[in-house]
Short mmCIF file of C-alpha atoms in Angstrom, two decimals:
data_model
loop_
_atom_site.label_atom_id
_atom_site.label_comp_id
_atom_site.label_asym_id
_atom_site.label_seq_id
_atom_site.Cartn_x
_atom_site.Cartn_y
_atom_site.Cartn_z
CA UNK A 221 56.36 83.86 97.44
CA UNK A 222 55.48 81.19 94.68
CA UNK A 223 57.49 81.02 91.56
CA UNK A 224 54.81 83.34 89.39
CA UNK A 225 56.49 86.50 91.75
CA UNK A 226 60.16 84.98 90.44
CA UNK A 227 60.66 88.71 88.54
CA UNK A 228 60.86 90.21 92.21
CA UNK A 229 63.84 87.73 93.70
CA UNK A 230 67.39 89.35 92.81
CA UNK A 231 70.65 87.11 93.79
CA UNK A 232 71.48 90.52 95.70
CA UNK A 233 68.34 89.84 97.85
CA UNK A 234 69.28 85.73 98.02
CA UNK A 235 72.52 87.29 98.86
CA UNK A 236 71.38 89.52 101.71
CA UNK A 237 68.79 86.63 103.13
CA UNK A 238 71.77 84.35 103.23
CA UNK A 239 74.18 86.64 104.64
CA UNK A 240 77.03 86.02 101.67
CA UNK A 241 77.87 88.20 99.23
CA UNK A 242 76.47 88.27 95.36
CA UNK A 243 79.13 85.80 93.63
CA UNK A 244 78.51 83.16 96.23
CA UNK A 245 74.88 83.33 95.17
CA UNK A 246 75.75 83.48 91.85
CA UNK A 247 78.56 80.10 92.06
CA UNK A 248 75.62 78.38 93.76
CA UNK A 249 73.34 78.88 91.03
CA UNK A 250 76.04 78.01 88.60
CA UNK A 251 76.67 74.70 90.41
CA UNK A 252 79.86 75.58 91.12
CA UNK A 253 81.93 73.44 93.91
CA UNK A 254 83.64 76.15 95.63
CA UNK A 255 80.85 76.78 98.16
CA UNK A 256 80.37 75.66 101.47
CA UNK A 257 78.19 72.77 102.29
CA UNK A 258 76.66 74.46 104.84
CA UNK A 259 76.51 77.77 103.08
CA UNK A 260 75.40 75.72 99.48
CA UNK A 261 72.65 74.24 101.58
CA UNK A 262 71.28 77.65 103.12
CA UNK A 263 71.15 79.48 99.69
CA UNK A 264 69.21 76.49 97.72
CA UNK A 265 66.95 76.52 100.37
CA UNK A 266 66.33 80.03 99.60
CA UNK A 267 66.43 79.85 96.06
CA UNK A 268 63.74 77.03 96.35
CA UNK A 269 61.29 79.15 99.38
CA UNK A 270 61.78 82.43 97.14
CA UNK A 271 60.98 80.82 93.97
CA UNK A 272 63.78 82.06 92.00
CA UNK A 273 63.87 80.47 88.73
CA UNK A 274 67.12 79.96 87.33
CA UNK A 275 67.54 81.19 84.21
CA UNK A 276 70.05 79.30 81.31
CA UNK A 277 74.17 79.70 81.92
CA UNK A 278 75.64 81.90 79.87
CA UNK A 279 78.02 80.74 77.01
CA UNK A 280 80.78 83.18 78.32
CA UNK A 281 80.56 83.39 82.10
CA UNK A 282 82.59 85.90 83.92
CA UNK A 283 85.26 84.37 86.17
CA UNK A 284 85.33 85.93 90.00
CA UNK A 285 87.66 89.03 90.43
CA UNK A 286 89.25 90.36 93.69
CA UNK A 287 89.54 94.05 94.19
CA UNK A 288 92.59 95.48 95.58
CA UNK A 289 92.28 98.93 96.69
CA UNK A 290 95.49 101.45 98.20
CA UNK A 291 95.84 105.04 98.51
CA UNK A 292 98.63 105.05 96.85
CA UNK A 293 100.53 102.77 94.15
CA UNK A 294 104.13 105.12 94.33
CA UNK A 295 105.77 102.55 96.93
CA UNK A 296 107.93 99.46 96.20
CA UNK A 297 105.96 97.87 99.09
CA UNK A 298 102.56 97.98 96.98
CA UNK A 299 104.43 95.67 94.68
CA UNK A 300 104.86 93.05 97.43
CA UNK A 301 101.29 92.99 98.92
CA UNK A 302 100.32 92.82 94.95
CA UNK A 303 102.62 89.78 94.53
CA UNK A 304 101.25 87.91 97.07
CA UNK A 305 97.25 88.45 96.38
CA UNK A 306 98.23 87.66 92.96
CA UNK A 307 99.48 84.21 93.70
CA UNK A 308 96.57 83.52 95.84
CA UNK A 309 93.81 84.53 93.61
CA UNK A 310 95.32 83.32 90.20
CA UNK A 311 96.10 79.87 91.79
CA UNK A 312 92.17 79.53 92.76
CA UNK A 313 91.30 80.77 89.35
CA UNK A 314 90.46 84.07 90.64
CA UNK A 315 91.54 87.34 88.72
CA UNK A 316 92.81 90.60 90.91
CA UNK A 317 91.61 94.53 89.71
CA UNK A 318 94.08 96.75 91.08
CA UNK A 319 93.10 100.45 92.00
CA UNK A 320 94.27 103.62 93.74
CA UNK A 321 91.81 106.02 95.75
CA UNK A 322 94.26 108.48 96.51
CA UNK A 323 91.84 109.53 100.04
CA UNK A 324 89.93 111.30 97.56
CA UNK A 325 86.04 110.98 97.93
CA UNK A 326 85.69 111.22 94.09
CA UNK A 327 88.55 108.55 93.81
CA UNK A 328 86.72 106.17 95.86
CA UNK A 329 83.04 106.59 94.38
CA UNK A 330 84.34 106.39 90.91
CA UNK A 331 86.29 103.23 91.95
CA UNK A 332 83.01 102.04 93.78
CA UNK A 333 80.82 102.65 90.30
CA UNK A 334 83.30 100.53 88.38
CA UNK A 335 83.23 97.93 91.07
CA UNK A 336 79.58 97.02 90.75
CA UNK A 337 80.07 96.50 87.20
CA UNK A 338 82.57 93.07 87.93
CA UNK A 339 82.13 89.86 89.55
CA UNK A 340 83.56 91.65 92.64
CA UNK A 341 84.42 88.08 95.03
CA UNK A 342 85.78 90.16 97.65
CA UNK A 343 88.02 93.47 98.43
CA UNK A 344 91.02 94.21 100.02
CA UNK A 345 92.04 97.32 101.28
CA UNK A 346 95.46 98.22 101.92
CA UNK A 347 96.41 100.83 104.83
CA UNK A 348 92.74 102.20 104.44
CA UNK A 349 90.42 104.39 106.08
CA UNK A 350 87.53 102.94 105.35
CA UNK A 351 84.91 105.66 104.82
CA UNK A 352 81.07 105.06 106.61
CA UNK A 353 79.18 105.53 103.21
CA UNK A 354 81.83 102.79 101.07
CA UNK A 355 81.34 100.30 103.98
CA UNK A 356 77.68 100.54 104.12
CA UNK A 357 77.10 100.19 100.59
CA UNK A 358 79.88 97.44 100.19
CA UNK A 359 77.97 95.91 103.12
CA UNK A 360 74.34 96.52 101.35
CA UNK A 361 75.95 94.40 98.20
CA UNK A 362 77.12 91.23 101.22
CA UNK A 363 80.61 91.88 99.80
CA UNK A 364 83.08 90.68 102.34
CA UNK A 365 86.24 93.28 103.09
CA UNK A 366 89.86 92.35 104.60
CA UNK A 367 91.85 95.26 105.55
CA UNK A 368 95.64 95.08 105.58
CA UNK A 369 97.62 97.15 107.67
CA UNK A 370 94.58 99.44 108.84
CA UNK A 371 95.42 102.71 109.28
CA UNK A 372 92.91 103.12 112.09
CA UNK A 373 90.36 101.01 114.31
CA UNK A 374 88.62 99.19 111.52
CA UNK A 375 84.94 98.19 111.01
CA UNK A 376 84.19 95.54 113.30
CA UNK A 377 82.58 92.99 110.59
CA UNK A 378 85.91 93.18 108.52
CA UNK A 379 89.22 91.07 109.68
CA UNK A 380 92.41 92.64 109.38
CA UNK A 381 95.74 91.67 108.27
CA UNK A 382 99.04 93.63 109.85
CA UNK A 383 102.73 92.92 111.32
CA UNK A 384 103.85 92.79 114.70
CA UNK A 385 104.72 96.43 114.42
CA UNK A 386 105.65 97.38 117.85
CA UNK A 387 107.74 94.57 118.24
CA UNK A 388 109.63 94.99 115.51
CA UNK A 389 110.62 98.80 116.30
CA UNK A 390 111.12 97.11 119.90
CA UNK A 391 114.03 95.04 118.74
CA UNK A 392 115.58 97.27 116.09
CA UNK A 393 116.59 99.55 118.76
CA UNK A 394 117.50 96.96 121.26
CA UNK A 395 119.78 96.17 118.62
CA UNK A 396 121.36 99.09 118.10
CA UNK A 397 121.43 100.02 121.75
CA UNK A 398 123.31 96.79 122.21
CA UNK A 399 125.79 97.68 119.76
CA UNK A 400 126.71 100.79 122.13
CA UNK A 401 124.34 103.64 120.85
CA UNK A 402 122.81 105.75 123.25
CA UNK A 403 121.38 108.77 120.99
CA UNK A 404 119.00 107.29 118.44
CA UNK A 405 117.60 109.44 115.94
CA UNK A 406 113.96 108.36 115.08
CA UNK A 407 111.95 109.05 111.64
CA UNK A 408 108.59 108.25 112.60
CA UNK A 409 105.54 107.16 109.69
CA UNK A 410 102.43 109.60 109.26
CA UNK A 411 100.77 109.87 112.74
CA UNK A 412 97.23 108.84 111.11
CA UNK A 413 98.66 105.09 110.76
CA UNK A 414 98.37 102.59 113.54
CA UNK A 415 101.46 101.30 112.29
CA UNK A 416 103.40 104.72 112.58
CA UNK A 417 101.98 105.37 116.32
CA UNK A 418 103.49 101.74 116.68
CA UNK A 419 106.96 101.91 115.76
CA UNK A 420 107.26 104.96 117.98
CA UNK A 421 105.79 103.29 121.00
CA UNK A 422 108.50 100.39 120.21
CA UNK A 423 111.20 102.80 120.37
CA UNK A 424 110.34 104.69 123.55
CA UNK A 425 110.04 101.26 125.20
CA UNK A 426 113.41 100.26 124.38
CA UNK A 427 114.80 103.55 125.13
CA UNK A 428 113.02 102.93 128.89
CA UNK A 429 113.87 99.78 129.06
CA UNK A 430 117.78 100.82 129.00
CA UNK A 431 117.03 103.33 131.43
CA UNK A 432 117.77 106.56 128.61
CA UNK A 433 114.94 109.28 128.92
CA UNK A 434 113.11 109.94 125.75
CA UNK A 435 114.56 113.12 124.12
CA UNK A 436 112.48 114.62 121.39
CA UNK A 437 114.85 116.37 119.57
CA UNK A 438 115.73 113.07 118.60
CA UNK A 439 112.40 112.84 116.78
CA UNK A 440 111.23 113.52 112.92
CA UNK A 441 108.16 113.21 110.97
CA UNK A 442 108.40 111.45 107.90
CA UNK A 443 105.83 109.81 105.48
CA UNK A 444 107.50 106.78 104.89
CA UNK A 445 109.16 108.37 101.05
CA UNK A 446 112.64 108.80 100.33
CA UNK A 447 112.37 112.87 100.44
CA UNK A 448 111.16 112.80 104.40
CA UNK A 449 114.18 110.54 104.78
CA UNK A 450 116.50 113.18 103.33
CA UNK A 451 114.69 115.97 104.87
CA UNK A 452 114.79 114.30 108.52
CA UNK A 453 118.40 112.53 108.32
CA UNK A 454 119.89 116.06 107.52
CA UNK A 455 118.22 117.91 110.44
CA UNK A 456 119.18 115.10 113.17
CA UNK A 457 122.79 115.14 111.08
CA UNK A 458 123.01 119.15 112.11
CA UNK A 459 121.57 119.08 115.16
CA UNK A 460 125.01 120.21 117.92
CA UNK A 461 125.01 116.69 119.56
CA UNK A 462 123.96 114.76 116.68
CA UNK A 463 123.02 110.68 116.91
CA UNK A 464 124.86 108.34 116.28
CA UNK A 465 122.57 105.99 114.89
CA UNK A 466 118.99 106.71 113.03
CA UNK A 467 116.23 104.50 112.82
CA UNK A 468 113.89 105.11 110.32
CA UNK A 469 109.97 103.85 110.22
CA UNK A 470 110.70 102.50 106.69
CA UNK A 471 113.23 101.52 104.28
CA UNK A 472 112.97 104.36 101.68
CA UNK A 473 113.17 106.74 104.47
CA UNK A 474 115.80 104.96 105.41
CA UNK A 475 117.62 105.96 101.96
CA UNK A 476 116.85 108.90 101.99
CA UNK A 477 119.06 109.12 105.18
CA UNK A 478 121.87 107.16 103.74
CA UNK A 479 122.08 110.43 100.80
CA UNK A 480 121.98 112.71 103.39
CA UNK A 481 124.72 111.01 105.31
CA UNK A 482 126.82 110.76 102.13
CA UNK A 483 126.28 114.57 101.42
CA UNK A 484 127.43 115.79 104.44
CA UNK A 485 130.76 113.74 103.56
CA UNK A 486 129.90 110.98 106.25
CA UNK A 487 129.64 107.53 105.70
CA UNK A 488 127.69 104.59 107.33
CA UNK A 489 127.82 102.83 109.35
CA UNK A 490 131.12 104.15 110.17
CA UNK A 491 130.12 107.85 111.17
CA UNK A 492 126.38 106.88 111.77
CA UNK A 493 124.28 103.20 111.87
CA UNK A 494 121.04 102.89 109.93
CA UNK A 495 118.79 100.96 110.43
CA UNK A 496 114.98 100.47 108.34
CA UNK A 497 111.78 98.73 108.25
CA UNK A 498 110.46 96.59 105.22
CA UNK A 499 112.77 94.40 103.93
CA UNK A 500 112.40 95.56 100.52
CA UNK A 501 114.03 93.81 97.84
CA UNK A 502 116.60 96.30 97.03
CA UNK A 503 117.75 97.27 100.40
CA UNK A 504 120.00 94.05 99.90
CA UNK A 505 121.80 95.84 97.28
CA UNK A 506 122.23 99.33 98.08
CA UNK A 507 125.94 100.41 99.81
CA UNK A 508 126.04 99.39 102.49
CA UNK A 509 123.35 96.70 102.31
CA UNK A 510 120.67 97.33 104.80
CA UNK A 511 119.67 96.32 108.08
CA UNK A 512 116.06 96.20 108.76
CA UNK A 513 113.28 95.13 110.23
CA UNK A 514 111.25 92.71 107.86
CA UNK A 515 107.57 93.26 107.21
CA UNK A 516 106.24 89.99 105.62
CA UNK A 517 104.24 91.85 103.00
CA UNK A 518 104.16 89.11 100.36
CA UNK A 519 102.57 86.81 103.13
CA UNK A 520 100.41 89.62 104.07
CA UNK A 521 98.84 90.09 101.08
CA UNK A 522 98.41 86.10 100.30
CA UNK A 523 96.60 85.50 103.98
CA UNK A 524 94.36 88.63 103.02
CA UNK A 525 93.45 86.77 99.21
CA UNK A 526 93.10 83.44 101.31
CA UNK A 527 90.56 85.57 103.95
CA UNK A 528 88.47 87.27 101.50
CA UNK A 529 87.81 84.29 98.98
CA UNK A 530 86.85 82.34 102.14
CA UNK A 531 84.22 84.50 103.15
CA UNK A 532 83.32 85.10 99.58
CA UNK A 533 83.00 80.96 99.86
CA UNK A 534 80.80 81.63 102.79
CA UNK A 535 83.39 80.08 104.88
CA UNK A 536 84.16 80.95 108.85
CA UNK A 537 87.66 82.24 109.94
CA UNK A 538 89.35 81.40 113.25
CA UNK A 539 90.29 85.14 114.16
CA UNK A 540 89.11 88.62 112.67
CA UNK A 541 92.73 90.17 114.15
CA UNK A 542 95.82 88.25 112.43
CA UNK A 543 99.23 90.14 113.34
CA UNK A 544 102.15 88.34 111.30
CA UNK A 545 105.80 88.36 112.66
CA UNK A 546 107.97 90.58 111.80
CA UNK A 547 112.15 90.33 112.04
CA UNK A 548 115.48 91.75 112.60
CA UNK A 549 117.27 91.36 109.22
CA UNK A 550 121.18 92.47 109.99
CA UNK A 551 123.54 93.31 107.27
CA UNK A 552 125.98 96.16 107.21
CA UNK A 553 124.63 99.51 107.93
CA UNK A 554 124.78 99.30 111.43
CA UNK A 555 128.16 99.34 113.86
CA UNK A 556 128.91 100.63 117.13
CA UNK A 557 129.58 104.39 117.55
CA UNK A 558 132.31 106.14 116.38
CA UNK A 559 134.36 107.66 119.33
CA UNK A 560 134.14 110.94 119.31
#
Protein backbone atom coordinates (compact mmCIF):
# COMPACT_ATOMS: atom_id res chain seq x y z
CA UNK A 1 0.00 0.00 0.00
CA UNK A 2 1.97 3.19 -1.21
CA UNK A 3 1.41 6.46 0.46
CA UNK A 4 -1.33 7.75 -2.39
CA UNK A 5 -3.87 4.92 -0.41
CA UNK A 6 -2.73 6.91 3.08
CA UNK A 7 -6.79 7.96 3.43
CA UNK A 8 -7.41 4.08 4.04
CA UNK A 9 -4.68 3.51 7.12
CA UNK A 10 -6.48 4.37 10.58
CA UNK A 11 -4.10 4.28 13.88
CA UNK A 12 -6.99 1.74 14.97
CA UNK A 13 -5.81 -0.51 12.06
CA UNK A 14 -1.78 0.37 12.94
CA UNK A 15 -3.13 -0.47 16.28
CA UNK A 16 -4.64 -3.85 15.48
CA UNK A 17 -1.48 -4.83 13.00
CA UNK A 18 0.74 -4.10 15.93
CA UNK A 19 -1.18 -5.74 18.52
CA UNK A 20 -1.28 -2.42 21.03
CA UNK A 21 -3.97 -0.48 21.65
CA UNK A 22 -4.92 3.11 19.86
CA UNK A 23 -2.93 5.63 22.28
CA UNK A 24 0.24 3.66 21.89
CA UNK A 25 -0.14 4.26 18.18
CA UNK A 26 -1.06 7.52 18.69
CA UNK A 27 2.26 8.39 21.45
CA UNK A 28 4.35 6.84 18.67
CA UNK A 29 3.25 9.12 16.14
CA UNK A 30 3.51 11.96 18.56
CA UNK A 31 7.15 11.03 19.31
CA UNK A 32 6.44 10.47 22.58
CA UNK A 33 9.14 8.48 24.89
CA UNK A 34 6.89 6.37 26.81
CA UNK A 35 6.87 3.49 24.31
CA UNK A 36 8.73 0.49 24.16
CA UNK A 37 11.75 0.14 22.02
CA UNK A 38 10.70 -2.88 20.79
CA UNK A 39 7.07 -1.95 20.52
CA UNK A 40 8.25 1.89 19.01
CA UNK A 41 10.19 -0.09 16.46
CA UNK A 42 7.24 -2.51 15.32
CA UNK A 43 4.67 0.37 14.86
CA UNK A 44 7.15 2.77 12.68
CA UNK A 45 7.74 -0.05 10.71
CA UNK A 46 4.15 -0.17 10.08
CA UNK A 47 3.51 3.30 9.81
CA UNK A 48 6.34 3.40 7.11
CA UNK A 49 4.99 -0.28 5.02
CA UNK A 50 1.28 1.19 5.33
CA UNK A 51 2.13 4.54 4.18
CA UNK A 52 0.45 6.46 6.78
CA UNK A 53 1.24 9.99 6.51
CA UNK A 54 1.40 11.81 9.59
CA UNK A 55 -0.52 14.58 9.70
CA UNK A 56 0.63 18.09 11.87
CA UNK A 57 0.36 17.83 16.04
CA UNK A 58 -2.27 19.47 17.32
CA UNK A 59 -1.81 22.75 19.37
CA UNK A 60 -3.90 21.22 22.29
CA UNK A 61 -3.24 17.49 22.47
CA UNK A 62 -5.28 15.36 24.71
CA UNK A 63 -3.29 13.82 27.58
CA UNK A 64 -3.94 9.76 28.07
CA UNK A 65 -6.87 8.87 30.49
CA UNK A 66 -7.43 5.59 32.43
CA UNK A 67 -10.91 4.28 32.83
CA UNK A 68 -12.00 2.93 36.04
CA UNK A 69 -15.10 1.03 35.90
CA UNK A 70 -17.23 -0.67 39.29
CA UNK A 71 -20.66 -1.76 39.73
CA UNK A 72 -21.07 0.14 42.33
CA UNK A 73 -19.48 3.47 43.90
CA UNK A 74 -21.75 3.14 47.55
CA UNK A 75 -18.67 1.39 49.40
CA UNK A 76 -15.85 3.02 51.42
CA UNK A 77 -13.62 0.39 49.74
CA UNK A 78 -14.19 2.05 46.14
CA UNK A 79 -12.48 4.99 47.72
CA UNK A 80 -9.30 2.98 48.39
CA UNK A 81 -8.87 1.18 44.98
CA UNK A 82 -9.62 4.96 43.61
CA UNK A 83 -6.76 6.31 45.80
CA UNK A 84 -4.36 4.14 44.67
CA UNK A 85 -5.01 4.25 40.63
CA UNK A 86 -5.03 7.85 41.23
CA UNK A 87 -1.52 8.06 42.50
CA UNK A 88 -0.33 5.84 39.82
CA UNK A 89 -1.81 7.48 36.85
CA UNK A 90 -1.42 11.21 37.99
CA UNK A 91 2.30 10.54 38.87
CA UNK A 92 2.87 9.27 35.05
CA UNK A 93 0.90 12.20 33.86
CA UNK A 94 -2.02 10.10 33.21
CA UNK A 95 -5.65 11.33 34.14
CA UNK A 96 -8.33 8.59 35.68
CA UNK A 97 -12.42 8.73 34.44
CA UNK A 98 -14.28 7.15 37.07
CA UNK A 99 -17.67 5.31 36.26
CA UNK A 100 -20.36 3.03 37.65
CA UNK A 101 -22.21 0.27 35.46
CA UNK A 102 -24.45 -0.77 38.01
CA UNK A 103 -24.65 -4.68 35.99
CA UNK A 104 -26.92 -2.89 33.86
CA UNK A 105 -26.50 -3.58 30.02
CA UNK A 106 -27.61 0.04 29.29
CA UNK A 107 -25.09 1.23 32.05
CA UNK A 108 -22.30 -0.40 30.41
CA UNK A 109 -23.02 0.55 26.60
CA UNK A 110 -23.63 4.09 27.53
CA UNK A 111 -20.33 4.01 29.52
CA UNK A 112 -18.73 2.16 26.43
CA UNK A 113 -20.11 5.17 23.90
CA UNK A 114 -18.50 7.77 26.14
CA UNK A 115 -15.36 5.75 26.30
CA UNK A 116 -14.51 5.89 22.62
CA UNK A 117 -14.82 9.49 22.73
CA UNK A 118 -11.34 9.84 25.24
CA UNK A 119 -7.84 8.96 24.91
CA UNK A 120 -8.88 5.71 26.69
CA UNK A 121 -4.87 4.31 27.72
CA UNK A 122 -6.30 1.44 29.38
CA UNK A 123 -9.36 0.15 31.75
CA UNK A 124 -9.74 -1.24 34.91
CA UNK A 125 -12.47 -3.07 36.10
CA UNK A 126 -13.23 -3.53 39.59
CA UNK A 127 -15.11 -6.85 40.89
CA UNK A 128 -16.51 -7.17 37.21
CA UNK A 129 -18.25 -9.50 35.11
CA UNK A 130 -16.98 -8.76 32.14
CA UNK A 131 -19.73 -9.14 29.53
CA UNK A 132 -18.70 -11.14 25.88
CA UNK A 133 -19.93 -8.16 23.66
CA UNK A 134 -17.77 -5.18 26.03
CA UNK A 135 -14.68 -7.48 25.80
CA UNK A 136 -14.85 -8.05 22.18
CA UNK A 137 -15.33 -4.62 21.23
CA UNK A 138 -12.75 -3.31 23.90
CA UNK A 139 -10.58 -6.00 22.29
CA UNK A 140 -11.56 -4.80 18.50
CA UNK A 141 -10.23 -1.10 19.74
CA UNK A 142 -6.46 -3.17 21.16
CA UNK A 143 -7.44 -1.59 24.49
CA UNK A 144 -5.71 -3.50 27.19
CA UNK A 145 -8.09 -4.50 30.46
CA UNK A 146 -6.86 -5.36 34.20
CA UNK A 147 -9.49 -6.75 36.33
CA UNK A 148 -9.33 -6.33 40.10
CA UNK A 149 -10.89 -8.63 42.32
CA UNK A 150 -12.82 -10.60 39.45
CA UNK A 151 -15.91 -11.69 40.39
CA UNK A 152 -15.65 -14.76 38.20
CA UNK A 153 -13.07 -16.69 35.85
CA UNK A 154 -11.92 -13.76 33.80
CA UNK A 155 -11.04 -13.42 30.07
CA UNK A 156 -7.93 -15.11 29.52
CA UNK A 157 -6.06 -12.08 27.59
CA UNK A 158 -6.74 -9.76 30.70
CA UNK A 159 -4.45 -10.05 34.07
CA UNK A 160 -6.07 -9.79 37.24
CA UNK A 161 -5.40 -8.15 40.41
CA UNK A 162 -6.97 -9.78 43.90
CA UNK A 163 -5.97 -10.66 47.71
CA UNK A 164 -5.08 -13.78 49.17
CA UNK A 165 -8.69 -14.24 50.06
CA UNK A 166 -8.83 -17.69 51.37
CA UNK A 167 -6.02 -17.20 53.43
CA UNK A 168 -7.07 -14.46 55.04
CA UNK A 169 -10.61 -16.00 56.16
CA UNK A 170 -8.14 -19.04 57.01
CA UNK A 171 -6.41 -17.14 59.75
CA UNK A 172 -9.20 -14.92 61.05
CA UNK A 173 -10.81 -17.92 62.37
CA UNK A 174 -7.72 -19.65 63.49
CA UNK A 175 -7.58 -16.68 65.47
CA UNK A 176 -10.55 -16.68 67.04
CA UNK A 177 -10.62 -20.41 67.50
CA UNK A 178 -7.38 -19.93 69.37
CA UNK A 179 -8.83 -17.50 71.59
CA UNK A 180 -11.32 -20.41 72.81
CA UNK A 181 -14.37 -20.07 70.37
CA UNK A 182 -15.86 -23.03 69.13
CA UNK A 183 -19.31 -21.69 67.52
CA UNK A 184 -18.44 -19.13 64.87
CA UNK A 185 -21.10 -17.35 63.25
CA UNK A 186 -20.22 -16.65 59.53
CA UNK A 187 -21.66 -13.69 57.18
CA UNK A 188 -20.64 -14.79 53.92
CA UNK A 189 -20.22 -12.04 50.58
CA UNK A 190 -22.67 -12.51 47.48
CA UNK A 191 -22.13 -16.11 46.19
CA UNK A 192 -21.47 -14.67 42.48
CA UNK A 193 -17.91 -13.33 43.81
CA UNK A 194 -14.84 -15.48 43.77
CA UNK A 195 -13.89 -13.65 46.68
CA UNK A 196 -17.17 -14.51 48.70
CA UNK A 197 -16.93 -18.42 47.69
CA UNK A 198 -13.33 -17.78 49.17
CA UNK A 199 -13.73 -16.57 52.52
CA UNK A 200 -16.19 -19.38 53.10
CA UNK A 201 -13.86 -22.08 51.93
CA UNK A 202 -11.24 -20.36 54.49
CA UNK A 203 -13.57 -20.79 57.23
CA UNK A 204 -14.67 -24.38 56.73
CA UNK A 205 -10.95 -25.24 56.55
CA UNK A 206 -10.19 -23.86 59.80
CA UNK A 207 -13.24 -25.19 61.32
CA UNK A 208 -11.75 -28.87 59.93
CA UNK A 209 -8.65 -28.23 60.73
CA UNK A 210 -9.71 -28.00 64.63
CA UNK A 211 -11.59 -31.00 64.18
CA UNK A 212 -15.38 -28.93 64.68
CA UNK A 213 -17.94 -30.15 61.95
CA UNK A 214 -19.30 -27.42 59.81
CA UNK A 215 -22.78 -26.42 61.14
CA UNK A 216 -24.85 -24.35 58.81
CA UNK A 217 -26.98 -22.74 61.01
CA UNK A 218 -24.00 -20.95 61.73
CA UNK A 219 -24.17 -19.49 58.23
CA UNK A 220 -25.71 -16.03 56.67
CA UNK A 221 -25.84 -14.39 53.41
CA UNK A 222 -24.83 -10.99 53.30
CA UNK A 223 -23.77 -8.55 50.47
CA UNK A 224 -20.97 -7.11 52.01
CA UNK A 225 -23.41 -3.58 53.30
CA UNK A 226 -24.02 -2.61 56.69
CA UNK A 227 -27.95 -3.69 56.50
CA UNK A 228 -26.97 -7.62 55.71
CA UNK A 229 -24.70 -7.16 58.71
CA UNK A 230 -27.62 -6.12 60.91
CA UNK A 231 -29.97 -8.44 59.32
CA UNK A 232 -27.50 -11.58 59.77
CA UNK A 233 -25.86 -10.60 63.31
CA UNK A 234 -29.49 -10.48 64.77
CA UNK A 235 -30.61 -13.90 63.44
CA UNK A 236 -27.25 -15.80 64.63
CA UNK A 237 -27.80 -13.42 68.01
CA UNK A 238 -31.46 -15.30 68.40
CA UNK A 239 -30.68 -18.39 67.28
CA UNK A 240 -31.17 -20.96 71.01
CA UNK A 241 -27.37 -21.74 71.12
CA UNK A 242 -26.14 -18.62 69.75
CA UNK A 243 -22.12 -18.01 68.76
CA UNK A 244 -20.00 -16.67 70.49
CA UNK A 245 -18.02 -15.03 68.03
CA UNK A 246 -19.11 -13.77 64.28
CA UNK A 247 -16.99 -13.35 61.48
CA UNK A 248 -18.14 -11.31 58.90
CA UNK A 249 -16.91 -11.34 54.97
CA UNK A 250 -16.41 -7.53 55.31
CA UNK A 251 -16.04 -4.71 57.56
CA UNK A 252 -19.40 -2.87 57.09
CA UNK A 253 -21.07 -6.09 57.62
CA UNK A 254 -19.14 -6.32 60.30
CA UNK A 255 -20.92 -3.02 61.76
CA UNK A 256 -23.77 -3.80 61.05
CA UNK A 257 -23.26 -6.71 63.59
CA UNK A 258 -21.71 -4.58 66.20
CA UNK A 259 -25.57 -2.46 66.15
CA UNK A 260 -27.19 -5.50 66.36
CA UNK A 261 -25.11 -6.68 69.26
CA UNK A 262 -25.62 -3.33 71.01
CA UNK A 263 -29.48 -3.56 70.47
CA UNK A 264 -29.99 -6.65 71.95
CA UNK A 265 -28.21 -4.98 75.13
CA UNK A 266 -24.91 -7.04 74.50
CA UNK A 267 -21.68 -5.75 74.13
CA UNK A 268 -18.43 -6.85 72.31
CA UNK A 269 -16.25 -8.39 72.62
CA UNK A 270 -17.37 -9.14 76.01
CA UNK A 271 -20.73 -11.06 75.18
CA UNK A 272 -19.62 -11.81 71.51
CA UNK A 273 -16.01 -11.29 69.37
CA UNK A 274 -16.13 -9.67 65.94
CA UNK A 275 -14.11 -9.96 63.72
CA UNK A 276 -14.09 -8.22 59.71
CA UNK A 277 -12.40 -8.07 56.49
CA UNK A 278 -11.00 -4.78 54.82
CA UNK A 279 -9.18 -2.78 56.95
CA UNK A 280 -11.09 0.21 56.25
CA UNK A 281 -10.02 3.38 57.56
CA UNK A 282 -12.64 3.85 60.07
CA UNK A 283 -12.82 0.49 61.58
CA UNK A 284 -9.82 1.95 63.72
CA UNK A 285 -12.17 4.27 65.27
CA UNK A 286 -15.39 2.73 65.83
CA UNK A 287 -16.07 1.20 69.72
CA UNK A 288 -14.46 -1.15 70.08
CA UNK A 289 -11.87 -0.64 67.34
CA UNK A 290 -11.89 -3.48 64.94
CA UNK A 291 -10.14 -6.52 64.28
CA UNK A 292 -9.84 -7.53 60.75
CA UNK A 293 -8.45 -9.00 58.12
CA UNK A 294 -6.62 -6.37 55.82
CA UNK A 295 -7.28 -6.25 52.10
CA UNK A 296 -4.45 -4.10 50.56
CA UNK A 297 -6.85 -2.20 48.33
CA UNK A 298 -4.79 0.97 47.93
CA UNK A 299 -1.90 -1.34 46.59
CA UNK A 300 -4.41 -3.13 44.59
CA UNK A 301 -5.54 -0.50 42.72
CA UNK A 302 -1.83 1.12 42.15
CA UNK A 303 -0.39 -2.49 40.72
CA UNK A 304 -3.64 -2.51 38.44
CA UNK A 305 -2.70 1.51 37.11
CA UNK A 306 1.03 0.20 36.93
CA UNK A 307 -0.42 -3.11 34.71
CA UNK A 308 -2.62 -1.35 32.41
CA UNK A 309 -0.30 1.71 31.44
CA UNK A 310 2.34 -1.01 30.78
CA UNK A 311 0.49 -2.76 28.30
CA UNK A 312 -0.91 0.47 27.05
CA UNK A 313 3.19 1.12 26.69
CA UNK A 314 3.22 -2.11 24.82
CA UNK A 315 5.19 -3.50 27.59
CA UNK A 316 5.25 -7.47 28.78
CA UNK A 317 4.22 -8.45 32.39
CA UNK A 318 5.78 -11.28 34.41
CA UNK A 319 2.34 -12.92 35.50
CA UNK A 320 -1.38 -12.40 34.22
CA UNK A 321 -2.57 -13.81 38.00
CA UNK A 322 -1.12 -11.38 40.87
CA UNK A 323 -2.78 -12.33 44.39
CA UNK A 324 -1.51 -9.64 47.05
CA UNK A 325 -1.24 -10.59 50.82
CA UNK A 326 -3.62 -10.03 52.92
CA UNK A 327 -3.35 -9.77 57.10
CA UNK A 328 -4.63 -10.28 60.50
CA UNK A 329 -5.04 -6.74 61.92
CA UNK A 330 -5.97 -7.33 65.91
CA UNK A 331 -7.44 -4.64 67.99
CA UNK A 332 -10.24 -4.98 70.46
CA UNK A 333 -13.32 -6.59 69.24
CA UNK A 334 -12.31 -9.91 69.75
CA UNK A 335 -11.81 -11.92 73.37
CA UNK A 336 -12.33 -15.29 74.48
CA UNK A 337 -15.89 -16.50 75.25
CA UNK A 338 -17.89 -15.48 77.87
CA UNK A 339 -18.71 -18.47 80.24
CA UNK A 340 -21.90 -19.22 80.07
Amino acid sequence: MGADNDRNVTIAMIARLAGVSVPTVSRVINGRSDVAPQTRERVEDLLTRHGYRRRPPSRRPRSGLVDLVFNDLDSPWAVEIIRGVEDVAHGSGVGTVVSAIHRRTSSAKQWLDNMRTRSTEGVIFVTSMVAPPLQAELSRLNIPVVIVDPAGVAPQEAPTVGATNWAGSLRANQYLLGLGHRRIGFIAGPPQLMCSRARLDGYRAALEAAGIAFDDTLVRPGNFYHEAGYAAGNQLLALSDPPTAIFASSDQMALGVYEAVRKRGLRVPDDVSVVGFDDLPEVRWCSPPLTTIRQPLAEMGMLAARTVLRLARGEKIESPRVELATELVVRDSAAPPASR
